[in-house]
XYZ file of C-alpha atoms in Angstrom:
431
model
C -4.806 12.665 -19.215
C -5.747 16.778 -20.370
C -8.580 14.978 -23.416
C -11.638 14.064 -22.424
C -12.092 11.549 -25.993
C -9.336 8.899 -26.652
C -7.727 5.503 -26.703
C -5.631 3.807 -24.448
C -4.628 0.158 -25.054
C -3.068 -1.668 -21.753
C -1.037 -5.223 -22.612
C -1.920 -8.740 -19.469
C 0.314 -11.717 -19.787
C -0.153 -15.151 -18.684
C 1.067 -17.585 -15.937
C 2.863 -19.996 -18.497
C 3.984 -15.693 -20.230
C 8.144 -16.826 -19.777
C 8.678 -13.735 -17.084
C 5.656 -14.818 -14.834
C 7.008 -18.305 -14.223
C 10.352 -16.502 -12.951
C 7.891 -14.386 -10.998
C 5.979 -17.148 -9.693
C 9.196 -19.602 -8.414
C 10.355 -16.190 -6.793
C 7.707 -15.414 -4.952
C 6.549 -19.349 -4.393
C 10.698 -19.601 -3.072
C 9.341 -16.329 -0.995
C 6.006 -18.288 0.525
C 8.027 -21.094 1.656
C 10.457 -19.418 3.466
C 7.725 -17.352 5.007
C 5.440 -19.894 5.695
C 7.922 -21.933 7.362
C 8.479 -17.584 9.784
C 4.541 -19.526 10.922
C 4.975 -22.549 11.468
C 8.139 -21.928 14.181
C 5.939 -18.784 15.583
C 8.817 -15.972 14.637
C 6.737 -14.152 11.698
C 6.298 -10.449 13.035
C 9.597 -10.520 14.640
C 11.613 -8.117 12.075
C 15.342 -9.361 14.410
C 15.264 -12.812 13.057
C 12.389 -13.623 10.506
C 13.149 -13.450 6.782
C 14.550 -11.917 4.349
C 14.852 -12.061 0.218
C 15.857 -11.470 -3.236
C 14.517 -13.299 -4.836
C 14.902 -13.441 -8.921
C 14.157 -16.954 -11.219
C 16.167 -16.560 -14.472
C 14.101 -19.240 -17.367
C 14.828 -21.122 -20.279
C 15.147 -23.568 -22.413
C 15.414 -26.722 -19.450
C 16.746 -24.805 -16.969
C 15.805 -22.444 -14.024
C 18.415 -20.211 -12.869
C 17.401 -18.939 -8.251
C 20.005 -16.357 -7.559
C 19.700 -13.732 -4.544
C 19.864 -13.155 -1.114
C 18.629 -14.225 1.622
C 18.277 -15.096 5.516
C 15.587 -17.966 7.255
C 15.416 -20.784 9.299
C 15.924 -24.526 9.333
C 14.963 -26.204 7.241
C 15.089 -24.123 4.157
C 17.949 -22.508 6.205
C 20.437 -23.609 7.495
C 23.482 -22.024 9.762
C 27.432 -23.989 8.976
C 31.086 -22.407 9.838
C 32.143 -19.908 7.737
C 35.635 -20.091 8.920
C 35.612 -23.647 7.121
C 34.025 -21.710 3.251
C 36.747 -18.721 2.628
C 34.453 -16.114 1.550
C 31.242 -17.483 1.656
C 27.891 -16.766 3.603
C 28.264 -18.640 6.764
C 23.971 -18.953 5.755
C 22.569 -21.581 3.869
C 19.377 -23.356 2.302
C 19.191 -26.390 0.616
C 19.457 -26.213 -2.668
C 17.256 -29.489 -2.809
C 13.931 -28.121 -0.624
C 14.529 -25.221 -2.661
C 14.314 -27.149 -6.564
C 11.387 -28.831 -5.615
C 8.985 -25.513 -5.184
C 11.119 -24.511 -9.120
C 9.604 -27.996 -9.646
C 5.642 -27.353 -8.189
C 5.202 -24.007 -9.989
C 6.094 -25.318 -12.849
C 3.883 -28.119 -12.916
C 0.989 -26.780 -11.166
C 1.647 -23.789 -14.774
C 1.721 -26.887 -16.888
C 4.545 -26.954 -18.589
C 5.846 -30.621 -19.505
C 6.710 -30.047 -22.992
C 10.120 -31.790 -25.071
C 11.239 -27.965 -24.174
C 10.484 -27.334 -20.711
C 8.797 -29.388 -18.769
C 8.412 -29.512 -14.774
C 10.924 -32.945 -14.282
C 13.355 -32.419 -17.220
C 14.606 -28.576 -17.005
C 17.847 -28.423 -14.923
C 17.538 -26.110 -11.742
C 20.223 -24.023 -10.886
C 20.258 -21.931 -7.136
C 22.808 -19.682 -6.324
C 20.863 -17.995 -3.168
C 22.836 -17.571 -0.460
C 22.637 -15.651 3.107
C 21.402 -11.650 2.840
C 24.589 -9.116 2.731
C 25.514 -7.947 6.705
C 25.192 -4.289 5.972
C 22.573 -4.453 3.737
C 20.550 -6.311 7.092
C 22.093 -3.439 9.912
C 20.225 -0.982 7.965
C 16.752 -2.926 7.761
C 16.617 -5.222 11.614
C 14.130 -3.791 13.731
C 15.644 -0.060 16.610
C 13.453 1.050 18.744
C 10.519 -0.949 17.502
C 10.888 0.535 14.094
C 12.567 -1.788 10.776
C 14.498 0.967 8.567
C 13.577 0.963 3.980
C 14.963 -2.260 2.637
C 15.912 0.272 -0.761
C 15.648 3.881 -1.135
C 13.055 4.703 -4.418
C 10.317 6.355 -5.003
C 6.428 4.101 -4.883
C 2.912 4.436 -6.800
C -0.931 3.929 -6.081
C -3.300 4.414 -7.917
C -6.536 3.970 -7.571
C -10.218 4.747 -10.539
C -13.687 4.477 -11.493
C -12.712 2.811 -14.152
C -13.807 -0.389 -14.677
C -16.779 -0.006 -11.332
C -19.998 -0.125 -13.656
C -18.656 -4.269 -14.484
C -16.706 -5.040 -12.109
C -17.763 -3.338 -8.028
C -14.377 -2.398 -5.518
C -11.508 -3.027 -8.642
C -11.011 0.773 -8.723
C -9.080 -0.113 -12.334
C -8.267 1.462 -15.133
C -10.683 -0.737 -17.799
C -7.053 -1.447 -20.768
C -5.196 -3.627 -17.895
C -8.539 -4.248 -16.154
C -9.972 -6.294 -19.520
C -6.704 -7.744 -20.650
C -6.188 -9.677 -17.445
C -9.599 -10.859 -17.077
C -9.345 -11.899 -20.811
C -6.171 -13.818 -20.152
C -7.911 -15.730 -16.989
C -11.072 -16.577 -19.077
C -8.648 -18.448 -21.263
C -6.270 -19.848 -18.700
C -9.502 -21.914 -16.342
C -11.148 -23.061 -20.067
C -7.968 -24.822 -20.968
C -7.207 -25.993 -17.010
C -11.347 -27.523 -17.189
C -10.543 -28.481 -20.846
C -12.754 -26.359 -22.045
C -9.634 -25.040 -24.702
C -7.860 -28.674 -24.388
C -5.587 -26.952 -27.449
C -4.248 -23.888 -25.581
C -0.748 -24.768 -24.081
C 0.093 -21.738 -20.686
C 1.581 -19.611 -22.554
C -0.106 -16.271 -23.842
C -0.911 -12.762 -23.905
C -3.256 -9.822 -23.975
C -3.922 -6.441 -25.806
C -6.770 -4.030 -25.119
C -7.501 -0.219 -26.125
C -10.412 1.381 -24.248
C -12.112 4.138 -26.417
C -12.967 6.767 -23.835
C -15.927 9.120 -24.058
C -15.770 11.910 -22.111
C -13.067 10.337 -19.776
C -15.159 8.132 -19.206
C -14.491 3.766 -20.798
C -17.403 2.833 -23.019
C -15.817 0.233 -24.961
C -13.025 -2.000 -26.567
C -11.773 -0.635 -29.777
C -9.270 -3.379 -30.574
C -8.582 -6.075 -28.966
C -5.315 -7.965 -29.113
C -4.715 -11.882 -27.784
C -1.771 -14.379 -28.722
C -1.631 -17.552 -27.586
C -0.002 -20.960 -27.256
C -1.659 -23.300 -28.925
C -0.846 -27.375 -29.884
C 0.700 -27.751 -33.516
C -2.526 -30.035 -34.395
C -6.151 -30.026 -33.799
C -6.005 -33.743 -33.543
C -8.009 -34.550 -36.974
C -5.879 -34.112 -38.154
C -5.031 -30.756 -39.644
C -2.252 -28.418 -38.388
C -4.221 -25.241 -36.252
C -4.304 -21.624 -38.297
C -5.033 -18.083 -37.211
C -7.977 -17.528 -38.230
C -9.011 -21.505 -36.354
C -7.518 -20.366 -32.772
C -9.342 -17.746 -33.857
C -12.512 -19.290 -34.244
C -11.659 -21.348 -31.035
C -11.276 -18.798 -28.243
C -13.451 -16.198 -29.684
C -16.547 -16.692 -27.238
C -14.401 -16.777 -24.316
C -12.525 -13.873 -25.185
C -15.677 -11.967 -25.888
C -17.200 -13.552 -22.404
C -14.259 -11.883 -20.289
C -15.987 -8.182 -21.897
C -18.719 -6.202 -21.084
C -21.711 -6.929 -23.346
C -21.734 -5.426 -25.956
C -17.143 -4.753 -26.401
C -15.800 -7.115 -28.648
C -15.691 -5.415 -31.585
C -17.881 -5.659 -34.712
C -14.605 -5.551 -37.477
C -12.467 -8.570 -37.462
C -10.306 -7.104 -37.788
C -10.229 -5.031 -33.892
C -9.263 -8.718 -32.949
C -6.669 -9.517 -33.756
C -5.617 -13.317 -32.464
C -1.258 -14.895 -33.409
C -1.096 -12.280 -35.530
C 2.683 -12.985 -36.191
C 1.303 -16.565 -37.162
C 1.654 -20.136 -35.698
C 2.510 -20.511 -31.353
C 2.834 -23.632 -30.948
C 6.428 -22.872 -29.804
C 6.298 -21.141 -25.875
C 7.337 -20.308 -23.130
C 10.210 -20.456 -21.960
C 10.749 -22.493 -24.672
C 10.430 -19.945 -26.503
C 11.937 -16.384 -24.943
C 13.787 -16.706 -21.630
C 12.818 -15.297 -18.567
C 13.215 -13.381 -15.991
C 11.390 -11.615 -12.149
C 10.229 -8.376 -12.582
C 10.582 -7.581 -16.885
C 6.242 -7.616 -16.279
C 6.398 -4.532 -13.476
C 3.306 -2.393 -16.052
C 1.741 -5.291 -16.740
C 2.017 -6.276 -12.525
C 0.175 -2.591 -11.523
C -1.782 0.001 -14.160
C -1.381 -0.539 -17.815
C 0.866 2.621 -18.389
C -2.393 4.040 -16.872
C -0.309 5.622 -13.713
C 2.642 6.307 -13.419
C 5.257 2.481 -11.649
C 8.332 3.578 -9.289
C 11.417 2.153 -9.933
C 11.497 -1.638 -8.417
C 9.854 -4.867 -9.373
C 7.893 -6.880 -6.466
C 7.936 -10.568 -7.676
C 10.737 -12.246 -4.284
C 10.954 -9.522 -2.235
C 10.318 -10.190 1.423
C 7.635 -7.062 2.615
C 11.341 -5.071 4.774
C 11.761 -4.173 0.734
C 9.689 -1.091 -0.163
C 9.373 -1.465 -3.485
C 7.194 -3.801 -2.906
C 4.689 -2.897 0.616
C 5.702 0.515 0.297
C 3.477 0.233 -3.350
C 0.850 -1.782 -1.738
C 0.785 0.978 0.829
C 0.468 3.669 -1.948
C -2.468 1.375 -3.400
C -3.778 0.779 0.060
C -4.463 4.743 0.950
C -5.048 5.236 -2.987
C -8.137 2.542 -3.424
C -10.220 3.580 0.317
C -9.880 7.537 -1.304
C -11.778 6.540 -4.587
C -14.282 3.754 -2.534
C -14.739 6.546 0.514
C -16.357 9.128 -2.894
C -13.101 11.980 -2.328
C -12.539 11.575 -6.033
C -13.314 9.780 -8.925
C -9.327 9.215 -9.970
C -6.611 9.115 -7.129
C -2.797 9.030 -7.108
C -0.386 8.662 -4.654
C 3.419 9.150 -4.230
C 5.661 8.112 -0.865
C 10.072 7.432 -0.645
C 12.440 6.550 1.188
C 15.637 6.289 2.101
C 17.380 3.022 2.428
C 17.929 2.021 6.587
C 15.916 5.283 7.644
C 11.768 4.034 8.538
C 10.357 7.892 7.814
C 9.322 8.311 4.216
C 11.362 11.841 2.760
C 7.708 12.025 0.629
C 4.598 11.874 0.571
C 2.574 13.302 -2.536
C -1.944 13.251 -3.463
C -2.936 13.669 -6.466
C -6.507 13.711 -7.415
C -5.776 14.149 -11.030
C -8.890 17.164 -10.881
C -10.860 15.669 -10.168
C -11.756 16.605 -6.088
C -15.811 16.528 -5.062
C -14.765 18.334 -2.246
C -12.387 20.877 -3.107
C -9.290 22.518 -4.412
C -7.424 21.931 -1.215
C -7.828 18.228 -0.588
C -4.949 16.798 -1.885
C -3.024 18.743 0.718
C -5.686 17.512 3.986
C -5.254 14.066 2.206
C -1.204 13.706 2.495
C -1.900 15.527 6.445
C -4.762 13.215 7.370
C -3.016 9.928 5.431
C 0.335 10.058 7.357
C -1.099 9.993 10.349
C -4.170 6.974 9.784
C -1.201 5.364 8.346
C 2.292 5.922 8.656
C 3.721 4.497 5.558
C 6.677 3.305 8.030
C 7.911 -0.175 6.931
C 6.884 -1.912 10.264
C 3.414 -0.130 10.130
C 2.266 -1.250 6.829
C 3.969 -4.571 7.301
C 1.870 -5.429 10.542
C -1.182 -3.311 10.108
C -1.353 -4.902 6.013
C -0.503 -8.586 7.699
C 2.195 -8.723 5.253
C 3.803 -12.074 7.200
C 1.907 -14.229 5.900
C 2.298 -16.509 2.240
C 0.238 -14.399 -0.032
C 2.976 -13.512 -2.961
C 2.401 -16.925 -4.832
C -1.402 -15.558 -5.662
C -0.724 -11.916 -6.742
C 2.767 -12.910 -9.119
C 0.269 -13.098 -12.596
C -3.273 -11.108 -13.456
C -1.484 -8.548 -11.343
C -0.802 -7.474 -7.934
C -3.743 -5.231 -8.074
C -7.725 -4.964 -9.125
C -8.103 -8.001 -7.021
C -10.689 -8.783 -3.959
C -9.378 -9.836 -0.370
C -8.399 -12.806 0.800
C -10.096 -14.266 3.819
C -6.256 -15.416 4.978
C -5.056 -12.083 3.912
C -4.663 -11.933 0.513
C -4.489 -9.538 -0.949
C -5.113 -7.162 2.320
C -4.769 -4.483 0.495
C -7.374 -4.392 -1.715
C -9.568 -3.006 0.954
C -11.630 -0.315 1.711
C -12.738 -0.960 5.310
C -10.504 2.970 6.478
C -12.641 4.786 3.834
C -14.379 6.195 6.646
C -11.814 7.470 8.268
C -10.485 9.308 5.897
C -14.062 10.507 5.137
C -14.685 11.477 8.464
C -10.955 12.761 8.973
C -10.752 14.894 5.934
C -14.903 16.653 7.196
C -16.175 15.289 4.025
């Protein structure tokens, strides 16, 4: 960003947004496959472990799950393909997949006439992985090939460090997520019990001298019950009054817009019909919400429903890991990393590091980092998967409120958010 003073806007969506319902179902299915591998003790055996590219569509009382997969019993079983002309020799247990989808919908909180965990019709169209793709990805001489071609980006910055240590995220997307997380927590606790699962937020941040200093505008659209239970139908002003304190609590002190015109709630009117009953949802349609809110580039692929051999996901996680460690090492205030792959090849086609003019250790830092990072953390799919311990059932939790800027979990979730490589990077560049 060339200017020092400017406005930048990012949005987030809640776990009840139709696209996020789809993402969570796809990732819950992935978790079930990987958990089965872990149970069988084969999670790190790339010759037989899970492969999944799972897409979910949700609409009025309908869920369609499609894609390619490979796995083990009981989720997956093998049959004699000669008996089924034109079909794969691998088939999923559709009943188990259906149960997973219903469980996700129930946990989100959907039990309305147009979309409910018990009333929705679930259609499972998963089929076996293409042998041609498997041949290119499966491990050869100790290395897996990339699951597809493409370019992936990682980014980190110091925007929100004054307000949330360790996040290293752009402020607009960070606070957009936080607003919806607070509303979700209060909906689930009953404090804001008249809210329903579907919601969106949008935060416009004022930057001065290239630093985030406040929220210029905040927009929240949230689904709600028709009536407040006291004989009055909700109006947008009533909803605004109901959620105002919760929204303010998600922002730093003094950041809530002072003018009521700069805090918009349900600007189109009432929001009673929502979720998949109000709008169709599809896996992978909220990729900017998933990453940096548009403040940094996003590659060509979505994340949810993809196993870690698919570099759309795993390499984007690894690029974030490296970018975050560069910034955590104090080498720069911003770091953007791009990596690119060819399908079936383990070595990346290219690696770019760009500290965007914020280097604290000379103009040649970016070139040094390209060499150092490739040595400290080779960006081959097998190394990424093993070093970040991605063969664990930790993916459903990533499918709402962003894949980045979250605290690492004790069980390995969000491992790419660790800063355990920062000291080694700093030492390697001689800083």
